[in-house]
Amino acid sequence: MKRVLVTGSSGLIGSEAVENYDRRGFEVHGVDNNMRREFFGAKGDTRWNLQRLQSSTRRFTHHEVDIRDRAAVFALFQAHRFDLIIHCAAQPSHDRAAAIPLDDFDVNAVGTLNLLEATRRHTPDAVFIFMSTNKVYGDVPNEVPLVEKATRWEYARPEDYNGITEQCRIDQCLHSLFGASKVAADVLTQEYGRYFGMKTGTFRGGCLTGANHSGVELHGFLSYLVKVAAEDREYHVFGYKAKQVRDQIHSADVIAAFDAFAENPRPGEVYNLGGGRENSVSMMEAFAMLEERFGRPVRWQYEEQNRRGDHICYISDLSKLKAHYPQWSITRSLEDIVNEMVEFEMHRLGTVGV
Ligand SMILES: NC(=O)c1ccc[n+]([C@@H]2O[C@H](COP(=O)([O-])OP(=O)(O)OC[C@H]3O[C@@H](n4cnc5c(N)ncnc54)[C@H](O)[C@@H]3O)[C@@H](O)[C@H]2O)c1
């Protein structure tokens, strides 16, 4: 039996990883200290998801460990020899980081270093997967020439059609402190692969979605939007004429990419991981999809000022991942993702029978 460690195991991606590996007979260990609640308040609380996992899994053990606590992380690695580490614990918000720069860096950068070093000391043959972000590219993607269409910003040049590749530069641009702390972790993970030869893989996420997100205004765009629309509350749009574009990937397709890498690791590699061109959607287009499903207009308010450093149009070019792992592909369409989230919210609100 294989043993996997998932950090951020009560979060969106972590919980999907826990369920996936538990279903497949792994011994699964999760680390999460519910810090999402500290970052975002009660609405960010992830305990409900932990309880859900504890009642639905067979070989899952939860550890209330803070990844900043080096001694506790090292002790965990000493006690259990992990074959696979899926690292998803993070301060995940671009905007929140400015108010908590020390916590942001300690969790994202130092926490990642603690885990990499614990892996090197105790289980150097393990596969180590780090969930990075497209914010490591800072606002460089905004340098790509765009044209304005009726409902979205679009890349102007045909060669940009598939989106941003891993060749995009990561420095000399505006990142937000979150982007900067993730760059540190992203480069450290690559370095443990390149310098020490460890089986590390870095995945730079686009918009990762799924019903199990504790979506809040500052993190989890689609999850939060569906919640607001379901409750008929007002959504705030920040700049770019509500035509900003994001590519949406379901958490199950994220885990499938991790699996492909874990089966055949390429030490130190970096991949973009988002929904790609087919699963891209603008704010206005997302409103239209939800209006159709809820049968009423989405109420939204427009604020001219965009979020600092926010991407105007971001689509992940998935060519490298598909070339290295041809068995992997997107299996959940944008429609599937939205339908699942709408259904989940309607059940939560008791508007349809479970
Ligand atoms: N959701 C997205 O759209 C998105 C996009 C790009 C990248 N990412 C990255 O993917 C990863 C997972 O994101 P997610 O959406 O599942 O986030 P999430 O907030 O749902 O999950 C992260 C979990 O980590 C836990 N955590 C935070 N600090 C911790 C600490 N110090 N010790 C232990 N646990 C801690 C939180 O309580 C939370 O449950 C993050 O690294 C994030 O930056 C997410």
mmCIF file of C-alpha atoms and ligand atoms in Angstrom:
data_model
loop_
_atom_site.group_PDB
_atom_site.id
_atom_site.type_symbol
_atom_site.label_atom_id
_atom_site.label_comp_id
_atom_site.label_asym_id
_atom_site.label_seq_id
_atom_site.Cartn_x
_atom_site.Cartn_y
_atom_site.Cartn_z
ATOM 1 C CA MET A 1 0.000 0.000 0.000
ATOM 2 C CA LYS A 2 1.242 3.467 -0.802
ATOM 3 C CA ARG A 3 1.276 6.343 1.637
ATOM 4 C CA VAL A 4 0.442 9.866 0.535
ATOM 5 C CA LEU A 5 0.642 13.180 2.371
ATOM 6 C CA VAL A 6 -1.749 15.926 1.294
ATOM 7 C CA THR A 7 -1.228 19.406 2.730
ATOM 8 C CA GLY A 8 -4.178 21.804 2.715
ATOM 9 C CA SER A 9 -6.303 18.666 2.887
ATOM 10 C CA SER A 10 -9.489 20.492 3.942
ATOM 11 C CA GLY A 11 -9.241 22.910 1.016
ATOM 12 C CA LEU A 12 -10.583 22.585 -2.510
ATOM 13 C CA ILE A 13 -7.700 20.759 -4.188
ATOM 14 C CA GLY A 14 -6.413 19.000 -1.085
ATOM 15 C CA SER A 15 -9.791 17.439 -0.314
ATOM 16 C CA GLU A 16 -10.157 16.225 -3.902
ATOM 17 C CA ALA A 17 -6.712 14.603 -3.555
ATOM 18 C CA VAL A 18 -7.672 12.944 -0.254
ATOM 19 C CA GLU A 19 -10.840 11.434 -1.736
ATOM 20 C CA ASN A 20 -9.074 10.306 -4.891
ATOM 21 C CA TYR A 21 -6.206 8.499 -3.144
ATOM 22 C CA ASP A 22 -8.442 7.050 -0.443
ATOM 23 C CA ARG A 23 -10.740 5.602 -3.118
ATOM 24 C CA ARG A 24 -7.718 3.963 -4.711
ATOM 25 C CA GLY A 25 -6.566 2.284 -1.502
ATOM 26 C CA PHE A 26 -3.707 4.585 -0.460
ATOM 27 C CA GLU A 27 -3.036 5.351 3.189
ATOM 28 C CA VAL A 28 -3.801 9.076 3.193
ATOM 29 C CA HIS A 29 -2.454 11.615 5.679
ATOM 30 C CA GLY A 30 -3.799 15.160 5.608
ATOM 31 C CA VAL A 31 -2.322 18.320 7.091
ATOM 32 C CA ASP A 32 -4.565 21.342 7.602
ATOM 33 C CA ASN A 33 -4.883 23.807 10.473
ATOM 34 C CA ASN A 34 -7.974 25.593 9.073
ATOM 35 C CA MET A 35 -5.910 28.719 8.487
ATOM 36 C CA ARG A 36 -8.296 29.630 5.651
ATOM 37 C CA ARG A 37 -10.659 30.782 8.406
ATOM 38 C CA GLU A 38 -7.965 33.095 9.793
ATOM 39 C CA PHE A 39 -7.339 34.481 6.283
ATOM 40 C CA PHE A 40 -10.957 35.014 5.209
ATOM 41 C CA GLY A 41 -13.189 34.837 8.310
ATOM 42 C CA ALA A 42 -16.026 32.421 9.076
ATOM 43 C CA LYS A 43 -17.036 31.971 5.415
ATOM 44 C CA GLY A 44 -13.563 30.561 4.695
ATOM 45 C CA ASP A 45 -13.884 27.943 7.439
ATOM 46 C CA THR A 46 -13.002 24.498 6.067
ATOM 47 C CA ARG A 47 -14.081 22.308 9.014
ATOM 48 C CA TRP A 48 -17.223 21.198 7.166
ATOM 49 C CA ASN A 49 -15.004 19.735 4.470
ATOM 50 C CA LEU A 50 -12.774 17.973 7.017
ATOM 51 C CA GLN A 51 -15.853 16.435 8.649
ATOM 52 C CA ARG A 52 -17.141 15.365 5.236
ATOM 53 C CA LEU A 53 -13.809 13.644 4.497
ATOM 54 C CA GLN A 54 -13.685 11.969 7.899
ATOM 55 C CA SER A 55 -17.114 10.447 7.379
ATOM 56 C CA SER A 56 -16.619 9.396 3.748
ATOM 57 C CA THR A 57 -13.065 8.008 3.649
ATOM 58 C CA ARG A 58 -11.516 4.747 4.867
ATOM 59 C CA ARG A 59 -7.807 5.307 5.410
ATOM 60 C CA PHE A 60 -7.547 9.028 6.044
ATOM 61 C CA THR A 61 -5.760 10.476 9.076
ATOM 62 C CA HIS A 62 -5.967 14.187 9.780
ATOM 63 C CA HIS A 63 -3.040 16.054 11.361
ATOM 64 C CA GLU A 64 -3.734 19.474 12.826
ATOM 65 C CA VAL A 65 -0.259 20.696 11.845
ATOM 66 C CA ASP A 66 0.808 24.169 10.725
ATOM 67 C CA ILE A 67 3.263 23.872 7.829
ATOM 68 C CA ARG A 68 5.171 26.873 9.265
ATOM 69 C CA ASP A 69 6.022 24.713 12.284
ATOM 70 C CA ARG A 70 9.267 23.144 11.089
ATOM 71 C CA ALA A 71 9.690 20.817 14.070
ATOM 72 C CA ALA A 72 6.141 19.471 13.686
ATOM 73 C CA VAL A 73 6.595 18.960 9.927
ATOM 74 C CA PHE A 74 9.901 17.125 10.442
ATOM 75 C CA ALA A 75 8.330 14.950 13.183
ATOM 76 C CA LEU A 76 5.493 13.990 10.836
ATOM 77 C CA PHE A 77 7.964 12.901 8.146
ATOM 78 C CA GLN A 78 9.971 10.979 10.712
ATOM 79 C CA ALA A 79 6.890 9.088 11.867
ATOM 80 C CA HIS A 80 5.589 8.154 8.386
ATOM 81 C CA ARG A 81 7.505 7.375 5.241
ATOM 82 C CA PHE A 82 5.527 9.042 2.440
ATOM 83 C CA ASP A 83 5.713 7.878 -1.193
ATOM 84 C CA LEU A 84 3.889 10.911 -2.539
ATOM 85 C CA ILE A 85 3.467 14.468 -1.272
ATOM 86 C CA ILE A 86 0.756 16.710 -2.705
ATOM 87 C CA HIS A 87 1.364 20.205 -1.366
ATOM 88 C CA CYS A 88 -1.730 22.437 -1.541
ATOM 89 C CA ALA A 89 -1.672 24.331 1.766
ATOM 90 C CA ALA A 90 -1.354 28.048 1.151
ATOM 91 C CA GLN A 91 -2.392 31.593 1.721
ATOM 92 C CA PRO A 92 -4.089 31.576 -1.696
ATOM 93 C CA SER A 93 -5.285 35.148 -2.221
ATOM 94 C CA HIS A 94 -3.624 37.724 -4.451
ATOM 95 C CA ASP A 95 -5.470 40.577 -2.695
ATOM 96 C CA ARG A 96 -5.341 39.362 0.928
ATOM 97 C CA ALA A 97 -1.546 39.083 0.935
ATOM 98 C CA ALA A 98 -0.965 42.856 1.117
ATOM 99 C CA ALA A 99 -2.582 43.006 4.567
ATOM 100 C CA ILE A 100 -0.631 40.001 5.936
ATOM 101 C CA PRO A 101 2.761 39.952 4.185
ATOM 102 C CA LEU A 102 4.568 38.068 6.952
ATOM 103 C CA ASP A 103 1.960 35.302 7.265
ATOM 104 C CA ASP A 104 1.708 35.088 3.485
ATOM 105 C CA PHE A 105 5.446 34.537 3.049
ATOM 106 C CA ASP A 106 5.794 32.257 6.072
ATOM 107 C CA VAL A 107 3.013 29.958 4.840
ATOM 108 C CA ASN A 108 3.695 30.026 1.106
ATOM 109 C CA ALA A 109 7.480 30.206 0.919
ATOM 110 C CA VAL A 110 8.832 28.985 4.267
ATOM 111 C CA GLY A 111 6.098 26.332 4.623
ATOM 112 C CA THR A 112 7.027 24.935 1.204
ATOM 113 C CA LEU A 113 10.723 24.923 2.105
ATOM 114 C CA ASN A 114 9.950 23.039 5.338
ATOM 115 C CA LEU A 115 8.119 20.354 3.350
ATOM 116 C CA LEU A 116 10.790 20.083 0.638
ATOM 117 C CA GLU A 117 13.571 19.774 3.183
ATOM 118 C CA ALA A 118 11.623 17.243 5.280
ATOM 119 C CA THR A 119 11.133 15.204 2.086
ATOM 120 C CA ARG A 120 14.837 15.396 1.207
ATOM 121 C CA ARG A 121 15.890 14.277 4.701
ATOM 122 C CA HIS A 122 13.354 11.516 5.264
ATOM 123 C CA THR A 123 12.013 10.244 1.938
ATOM 124 C CA PRO A 124 14.103 11.600 -0.932
ATOM 125 C CA ASP A 125 12.698 9.131 -3.471
ATOM 126 C CA ALA A 126 9.138 10.362 -2.981
ATOM 127 C CA VAL A 127 7.320 12.334 -5.657
ATOM 128 C CA PHE A 128 6.690 15.923 -4.506
ATOM 129 C CA ILE A 129 3.976 17.924 -6.256
ATOM 130 C CA PHE A 130 3.567 21.627 -5.595
ATOM 131 C CA MET A 131 0.434 23.565 -6.500
ATOM 132 C CA SER A 132 1.744 26.871 -7.764
ATOM 133 C CA THR A 133 -0.194 29.616 -9.528
ATOM 134 C CA ASN A 134 -0.319 31.630 -12.728
ATOM 135 C CA LYS A 135 0.322 34.691 -10.522
ATOM 136 C CA VAL A 136 4.035 33.765 -10.668
ATOM 137 C CA TYR A 137 3.887 35.425 -14.107
ATOM 138 C CA GLY A 138 2.806 38.636 -12.364
ATOM 139 C CA ASP A 139 1.153 41.043 -14.796
ATOM 140 C CA VAL A 140 3.331 39.951 -17.749
ATOM 141 C CA PRO A 141 0.328 38.210 -19.392
ATOM 142 C CA ASN A 142 -1.199 41.708 -19.675
ATOM 143 C CA GLU A 143 1.610 42.606 -22.115
ATOM 144 C CA VAL A 144 0.094 40.258 -24.719
ATOM 145 C CA PRO A 145 -1.828 42.396 -27.258
ATOM 146 C CA LEU A 146 -5.595 42.111 -26.781
ATOM 147 C CA VAL A 147 -8.718 43.090 -28.697
ATOM 148 C CA GLU A 148 -12.057 43.899 -27.138
ATOM 149 C CA LYS A 149 -14.930 41.647 -28.221
ATOM 150 C CA ALA A 150 -18.605 41.969 -27.315
ATOM 151 C CA THR A 151 -18.351 39.835 -24.165
ATOM 152 C CA ARG A 152 -14.625 39.314 -23.528
ATOM 153 C CA TRP A 153 -11.064 40.445 -24.009
ATOM 154 C CA GLU A 154 -9.359 38.256 -26.581
ATOM 155 C CA TYR A 155 -5.759 37.720 -27.695
ATOM 156 C CA ALA A 156 -5.113 39.795 -30.823
ATOM 157 C CA ARG A 157 -2.434 37.618 -32.458
ATOM 158 C CA PRO A 158 -3.194 34.131 -33.795
ATOM 159 C CA GLU A 159 0.006 32.762 -32.207
ATOM 160 C CA ASP A 160 -1.364 33.610 -28.745
ATOM 161 C CA TYR A 161 -4.661 31.770 -29.301
ATOM 162 C CA ASN A 162 -3.841 28.849 -26.962
ATOM 163 C CA GLY A 163 -2.746 31.175 -24.186
ATOM 164 C CA ILE A 164 0.244 31.632 -21.908
ATOM 165 C CA THR A 165 3.078 29.099 -21.991
ATOM 166 C CA GLU A 166 5.660 28.227 -19.332
ATOM 167 C CA GLN A 167 8.116 30.403 -21.287
ATOM 168 C CA CYS A 168 6.389 33.518 -19.967
ATOM 169 C CA ARG A 169 8.862 35.584 -17.913
ATOM 170 C CA ILE A 170 8.370 35.581 -14.145
ATOM 171 C CA ASP A 171 10.342 38.640 -13.047
ATOM 172 C CA GLN A 172 10.514 42.413 -13.565
ATOM 173 C CA CYS A 173 6.780 42.796 -13.281
ATOM 174 C CA LEU A 174 4.062 43.403 -10.669
ATOM 175 C CA HIS A 175 3.096 40.214 -8.824
ATOM 176 C CA SER A 176 1.264 41.138 -5.598
ATOM 177 C CA LEU A 177 2.971 39.834 -2.486
ATOM 178 C CA PHE A 178 1.107 36.549 -2.977
ATOM 179 C CA GLY A 179 2.637 36.135 -6.447
ATOM 180 C CA ALA A 180 6.081 36.873 -4.998
ATOM 181 C CA SER A 181 5.783 34.331 -2.153
ATOM 182 C CA LYS A 182 4.551 31.736 -4.655
ATOM 183 C CA VAL A 183 7.498 32.491 -6.979
ATOM 184 C CA ALA A 184 9.826 31.688 -4.066
ATOM 185 C CA ALA A 185 8.056 28.362 -3.454
ATOM 186 C CA ASP A 186 7.797 27.583 -7.177
ATOM 187 C CA VAL A 187 11.530 28.146 -7.766
ATOM 188 C CA LEU A 188 12.480 26.259 -4.584
ATOM 189 C CA THR A 189 10.460 23.258 -5.755
ATOM 190 C CA GLN A 190 12.154 23.346 -9.148
ATOM 191 C CA GLU A 191 15.535 23.633 -7.434
ATOM 192 C CA TYR A 192 15.000 20.556 -5.243
ATOM 193 C CA GLY A 193 14.340 18.718 -8.508
ATOM 194 C CA ARG A 194 17.184 20.188 -10.535
ATOM 195 C CA TYR A 195 19.859 20.499 -7.817
ATOM 196 C CA PHE A 196 19.075 17.485 -5.643
ATOM 197 C CA GLY A 197 17.521 15.332 -8.377
ATOM 198 C CA MET A 198 14.320 14.862 -6.385
ATOM 199 C CA LYS A 199 11.083 14.006 -8.189
ATOM 200 C CA THR A 200 9.500 17.412 -7.827
ATOM 201 C CA GLY A 201 6.812 18.833 -10.102
ATOM 202 C CA THR A 202 5.379 22.347 -10.118
ATOM 203 C CA PHE A 203 1.899 23.063 -11.463
ATOM 204 C CA ARG A 204 0.916 26.667 -12.130
ATOM 205 C CA GLY A 205 -2.828 26.817 -11.668
ATOM 206 C CA GLY A 206 -5.330 28.885 -13.607
ATOM 207 C CA CYS A 207 -8.759 29.111 -11.937
ATOM 208 C CA LEU A 208 -9.215 25.883 -9.989
ATOM 209 C CA THR A 209 -12.823 25.149 -9.198
ATOM 210 C CA GLY A 210 -15.192 22.585 -7.791
ATOM 211 C CA ALA A 211 -18.105 22.348 -5.427
ATOM 212 C CA ASN A 212 -15.918 21.786 -2.371
ATOM 213 C CA HIS A 213 -14.471 25.283 -2.359
ATOM 214 C CA SER A 214 -15.140 27.466 0.676
ATOM 215 C CA GLY A 215 -15.442 30.326 -1.829
ATOM 216 C CA VAL A 216 -15.060 33.898 -0.562
ATOM 217 C CA GLU A 217 -14.876 37.235 -2.356
ATOM 218 C CA LEU A 218 -11.082 37.329 -2.211
ATOM 219 C CA HIS A 219 -10.545 33.767 -3.439
ATOM 220 C CA GLY A 220 -12.456 31.259 -5.556
ATOM 221 C CA PHE A 221 -14.049 33.385 -8.311
ATOM 222 C CA LEU A 222 -16.544 30.942 -9.815
ATOM 223 C CA SER A 223 -17.457 29.283 -6.510
ATOM 224 C CA TYR A 224 -18.100 32.665 -4.918
ATOM 225 C CA LEU A 225 -20.029 33.955 -7.935
ATOM 226 C CA VAL A 226 -22.322 30.902 -7.991
ATOM 227 C CA LYS A 227 -22.961 31.329 -4.235
ATOM 228 C CA VAL A 228 -23.816 35.005 -4.649
ATOM 229 C CA ALA A 229 -26.068 34.341 -7.654
ATOM 230 C CA ALA A 230 -27.825 31.451 -5.884
ATOM 231 C CA GLU A 231 -28.574 33.701 -2.910
ATOM 232 C CA ASP A 232 -29.579 36.575 -5.231
ATOM 233 C CA ARG A 233 -26.982 38.861 -3.649
ATOM 234 C CA GLU A 234 -24.909 41.503 -5.428
ATOM 235 C CA TYR A 235 -21.571 40.605 -7.001
ATOM 236 C CA HIS A 236 -18.765 43.182 -7.294
ATOM 237 C CA VAL A 237 -16.798 43.397 -10.523
ATOM 238 C CA PHE A 238 -13.467 45.200 -10.434
ATOM 239 C CA GLY A 239 -12.561 46.858 -13.749
ATOM 240 C CA TYR A 240 -11.863 45.593 -17.284
ATOM 241 C CA LYS A 241 -15.538 46.184 -18.257
ATOM 242 C CA ALA A 242 -16.469 42.773 -16.762
ATOM 243 C CA LYS A 243 -14.800 41.189 -19.774
ATOM 244 C CA GLN A 244 -11.807 39.683 -17.956
ATOM 245 C CA VAL A 245 -11.198 36.070 -18.959
ATOM 246 C CA ARG A 246 -10.179 33.099 -16.787
ATOM 247 C CA ASP A 247 -9.787 29.423 -17.645
ATOM 248 C CA GLN A 248 -11.612 27.068 -15.305
ATOM 249 C CA ILE A 249 -10.403 23.595 -14.396
ATOM 250 C CA HIS A 250 -12.272 21.148 -12.211
ATOM 251 C CA SER A 251 -10.376 19.857 -9.177
ATOM 252 C CA ALA A 252 -10.744 16.262 -10.468
ATOM 253 C CA ASP A 253 -8.805 17.164 -13.633
ATOM 254 C CA VAL A 254 -6.135 18.811 -11.456
ATOM 255 C CA ILE A 255 -5.672 15.565 -9.527
ATOM 256 C CA ALA A 256 -5.583 13.550 -12.769
ATOM 257 C CA ALA A 257 -2.634 15.696 -13.894
ATOM 258 C CA PHE A 258 -0.874 15.066 -10.562
ATOM 259 C CA ASP A 259 -1.457 11.348 -11.052
ATOM 260 C CA ALA A 260 0.048 11.390 -14.523
ATOM 261 C CA PHE A 261 3.134 13.148 -13.142
ATOM 262 C CA ALA A 262 3.410 10.840 -10.105
ATOM 263 C CA GLU A 263 3.381 7.755 -12.336
ATOM 264 C CA ASN A 264 6.167 9.081 -14.525
ATOM 265 C CA PRO A 265 7.871 12.018 -12.783
ATOM 266 C CA ARG A 266 10.151 14.445 -14.603
ATOM 267 C CA PRO A 267 12.300 16.013 -11.866
ATOM 268 C CA GLY A 268 12.106 19.789 -11.587
ATOM 269 C CA GLU A 269 9.493 20.281 -14.315
ATOM 270 C CA VAL A 270 6.963 23.092 -14.453
ATOM 271 C CA TYR A 271 3.512 22.916 -16.073
ATOM 272 C CA ASN A 272 0.671 25.324 -16.594
ATOM 273 C CA LEU A 273 -2.548 23.732 -15.401
ATOM 274 C CA GLY A 274 -5.870 25.382 -16.145
ATOM 275 C CA GLY A 275 -8.979 24.749 -18.157
ATOM 276 C CA GLY A 276 -7.344 25.980 -21.360
ATOM 277 C CA ARG A 277 -9.054 27.691 -24.266
ATOM 278 C CA GLU A 278 -12.207 25.485 -24.216
ATOM 279 C CA ASN A 279 -12.944 26.174 -20.557
ATOM 280 C CA SER A 280 -12.242 29.892 -20.683
ATOM 281 C CA VAL A 281 -14.989 32.279 -19.652
ATOM 282 C CA SER A 282 -15.326 36.013 -19.084
ATOM 283 C CA MET A 283 -17.166 37.608 -16.220
ATOM 284 C CA MET A 284 -20.026 38.664 -18.509
ATOM 285 C CA GLU A 285 -20.239 35.198 -20.039
ATOM 286 C CA ALA A 286 -20.324 33.618 -16.576
ATOM 287 C CA PHE A 287 -23.208 35.926 -15.616
ATOM 288 C CA ALA A 288 -25.110 34.813 -18.731
ATOM 289 C CA MET A 289 -24.572 31.121 -17.902
ATOM 290 C CA LEU A 290 -25.909 31.622 -14.394
ATOM 291 C CA GLU A 291 -28.858 33.741 -15.545
ATOM 292 C CA GLU A 292 -29.914 30.874 -17.748
ATOM 293 C CA ARG A 293 -29.691 28.378 -14.887
ATOM 294 C CA PHE A 294 -31.301 30.464 -12.134
ATOM 295 C CA GLY A 295 -33.866 32.043 -14.463
ATOM 296 C CA ARG A 296 -33.184 35.557 -13.211
ATOM 297 C CA PRO A 297 -30.550 38.255 -13.789
ATOM 298 C CA VAL A 298 -27.358 38.126 -11.743
ATOM 299 C CA ARG A 299 -27.163 41.338 -9.718
ATOM 300 C CA TRP A 300 -23.764 42.964 -9.993
ATOM 301 C CA GLN A 301 -22.123 46.263 -9.322
ATOM 302 C CA TYR A 302 -19.252 47.624 -11.345
ATOM 303 C CA GLU A 303 -16.211 49.325 -9.876
ATOM 304 C CA GLU A 304 -13.954 50.990 -12.421
ATOM 305 C CA GLN A 305 -10.729 50.277 -10.519
ATOM 306 C CA ASN A 306 -9.324 46.848 -11.365
ATOM 307 C CA ARG A 307 -7.563 44.750 -8.727
ATOM 308 C CA ARG A 308 -3.848 45.630 -8.722
ATOM 309 C CA GLY A 309 -1.896 43.417 -11.103
ATOM 310 C CA ASP A 310 -5.023 41.444 -12.031
ATOM 311 C CA HIS A 311 -4.895 39.566 -15.324
ATOM 312 C CA ILE A 312 -7.116 40.902 -18.131
ATOM 313 C CA CYS A 313 -7.178 37.704 -20.165
ATOM 314 C CA TYR A 314 -5.517 34.563 -18.862
ATOM 315 C CA ILE A 315 -5.750 31.233 -20.634
ATOM 316 C CA SER A 316 -3.301 28.430 -19.739
ATOM 317 C CA ASP A 317 -1.527 26.920 -22.718
ATOM 318 C CA LEU A 318 -1.662 23.194 -21.893
ATOM 319 C CA SER A 319 0.552 22.006 -24.767
ATOM 320 C CA LYS A 320 3.550 21.071 -22.624
ATOM 321 C CA LEU A 321 1.513 19.042 -20.141
ATOM 322 C CA LYS A 322 -0.319 17.261 -22.964
ATOM 323 C CA ALA A 323 2.941 16.551 -24.806
ATOM 324 C CA HIS A 324 4.614 15.050 -21.701
ATOM 325 C CA TYR A 325 1.465 13.227 -20.523
ATOM 326 C CA PRO A 326 -0.703 12.445 -23.566
ATOM 327 C CA GLN A 327 -3.060 10.311 -21.474
ATOM 328 C CA TRP A 328 -4.181 13.453 -19.593
ATOM 329 C CA SER A 329 -6.919 15.730 -20.878
ATOM 330 C CA ILE A 330 -9.681 17.975 -19.591
ATOM 331 C CA THR A 331 -12.678 15.760 -18.820
ATOM 332 C CA ARG A 332 -15.023 18.327 -17.218
ATOM 333 C CA SER A 333 -16.291 21.044 -19.531
ATOM 334 C CA LEU A 334 -17.146 24.531 -18.357
ATOM 335 C CA GLU A 335 -20.835 23.578 -18.605
ATOM 336 C CA ASP A 336 -20.251 20.515 -16.379
ATOM 337 C CA ILE A 337 -18.391 22.613 -13.830
ATOM 338 C CA VAL A 338 -21.076 25.295 -13.657
ATOM 339 C CA ASN A 339 -23.903 22.737 -13.505
ATOM 340 C CA GLU A 340 -22.233 20.892 -10.639
ATOM 341 C CA MET A 341 -21.701 24.096 -8.666
ATOM 342 C CA VAL A 342 -25.254 25.325 -9.255
ATOM 343 C CA GLU A 343 -26.690 21.991 -8.143
ATOM 344 C CA PHE A 344 -24.483 21.994 -5.039
ATOM 345 C CA GLU A 345 -25.590 25.515 -4.089
ATOM 346 C CA MET A 346 -29.249 24.716 -4.665
ATOM 347 C CA HIS A 347 -28.996 21.691 -2.407
ATOM 348 C CA ARG A 348 -27.199 23.786 0.189
ATOM 349 C CA LEU A 349 -29.968 26.357 0.129
ATOM 350 C CA GLY A 350 -32.626 23.650 0.173
ATOM 351 C CA THR A 351 -34.226 24.856 -3.044
ATOM 352 C CA VAL A 352 -34.249 21.353 -4.540
ATOM 353 C CA GLY A 353 -34.685 18.011 -2.823
ATOM 354 C CA VAL A 354 -31.459 16.089 -2.111
HETATM 355 N N1 LIG B 1 -8.298 27.929 -6.309
HETATM 356 C C1 LIG B 1 -7.671 28.536 -7.274
HETATM 357 O O1 LIG B 1 -8.285 29.150 -8.145
HETATM 358 C C2 LIG B 1 -6.160 28.458 -7.376
HETATM 359 C C3 LIG B 1 -5.557 28.957 -8.532
HETATM 360 C C4 LIG B 1 -4.176 28.847 -8.669
HETATM 361 C C5 LIG B 1 -3.437 28.240 -7.680
HETATM 362 N N2 LIG B 1 -4.048 27.780 -6.545
HETATM 363 C C6 LIG B 1 -3.204 27.156 -5.526
HETATM 364 O O2 LIG B 1 -3.668 25.843 -5.271
HETATM 365 C C7 LIG B 1 -3.440 25.489 -3.911
HETATM 366 C C8 LIG B 1 -4.724 24.990 -3.322
HETATM 367 O O3 LIG B 1 -5.723 25.991 -3.471
HETATM 368 P P1 LIG B 1 -7.178 25.800 -2.932
HETATM 369 O O4 LIG B 1 -8.066 26.588 -3.833
HETATM 370 O O5 LIG B 1 -7.443 24.371 -2.665
HETATM 371 O O6 LIG B 1 -7.047 26.616 -1.554
HETATM 372 P P2 LIG B 1 -7.868 26.431 -0.210
HETATM 373 O O7 LIG B 1 -7.725 27.702 0.550
HETATM 374 O O8 LIG B 1 -9.240 25.903 -0.497
HETATM 375 O O9 LIG B 1 -7.034 25.278 0.535
HETATM 376 C C9 LIG B 1 -5.831 25.524 1.190
HETATM 377 C C10 LIG B 1 -5.899 24.862 2.558
HETATM 378 O O10 LIG B 1 -4.643 25.066 3.216
HETATM 379 C C11 LIG B 1 -4.889 25.261 4.598
HETATM 380 N N3 LIG B 1 -3.764 25.996 5.174
HETATM 381 C C12 LIG B 1 -3.467 27.306 4.995
HETATM 382 N N4 LIG B 1 -2.382 27.639 5.702
HETATM 383 C C13 LIG B 1 -1.973 26.508 6.329
HETATM 384 C C14 LIG B 1 -0.897 26.228 7.221
HETATM 385 N N5 LIG B 1 -0.036 27.191 7.615
HETATM 386 N N6 LIG B 1 -0.752 24.954 7.669
HETATM 387 C C15 LIG B 1 -1.626 23.983 7.296
HETATM 388 N N7 LIG B 1 -2.672 24.211 6.468
HETATM 389 C C16 LIG B 1 -2.842 25.464 6.003
HETATM 390 C C17 LIG B 1 -6.197 26.036 4.645
HETATM 391 O O11 LIG B 1 -6.860 25.932 5.886
HETATM 392 C C18 LIG B 1 -6.987 25.435 3.478
HETATM 393 O O12 LIG B 1 -7.852 24.409 3.904
HETATM 394 C C19 LIG B 1 -2.867 26.742 -3.244
HETATM 395 O O13 LIG B 1 -1.472 26.609 -3.223
HETATM 396 C C20 LIG B 1 -3.263 27.856 -4.184
HETATM 397 O O14 LIG B 1 -2.352 28.946 -4.130
HETATM 398 C C21 LIG B 1 -5.392 27.861 -6.381
#
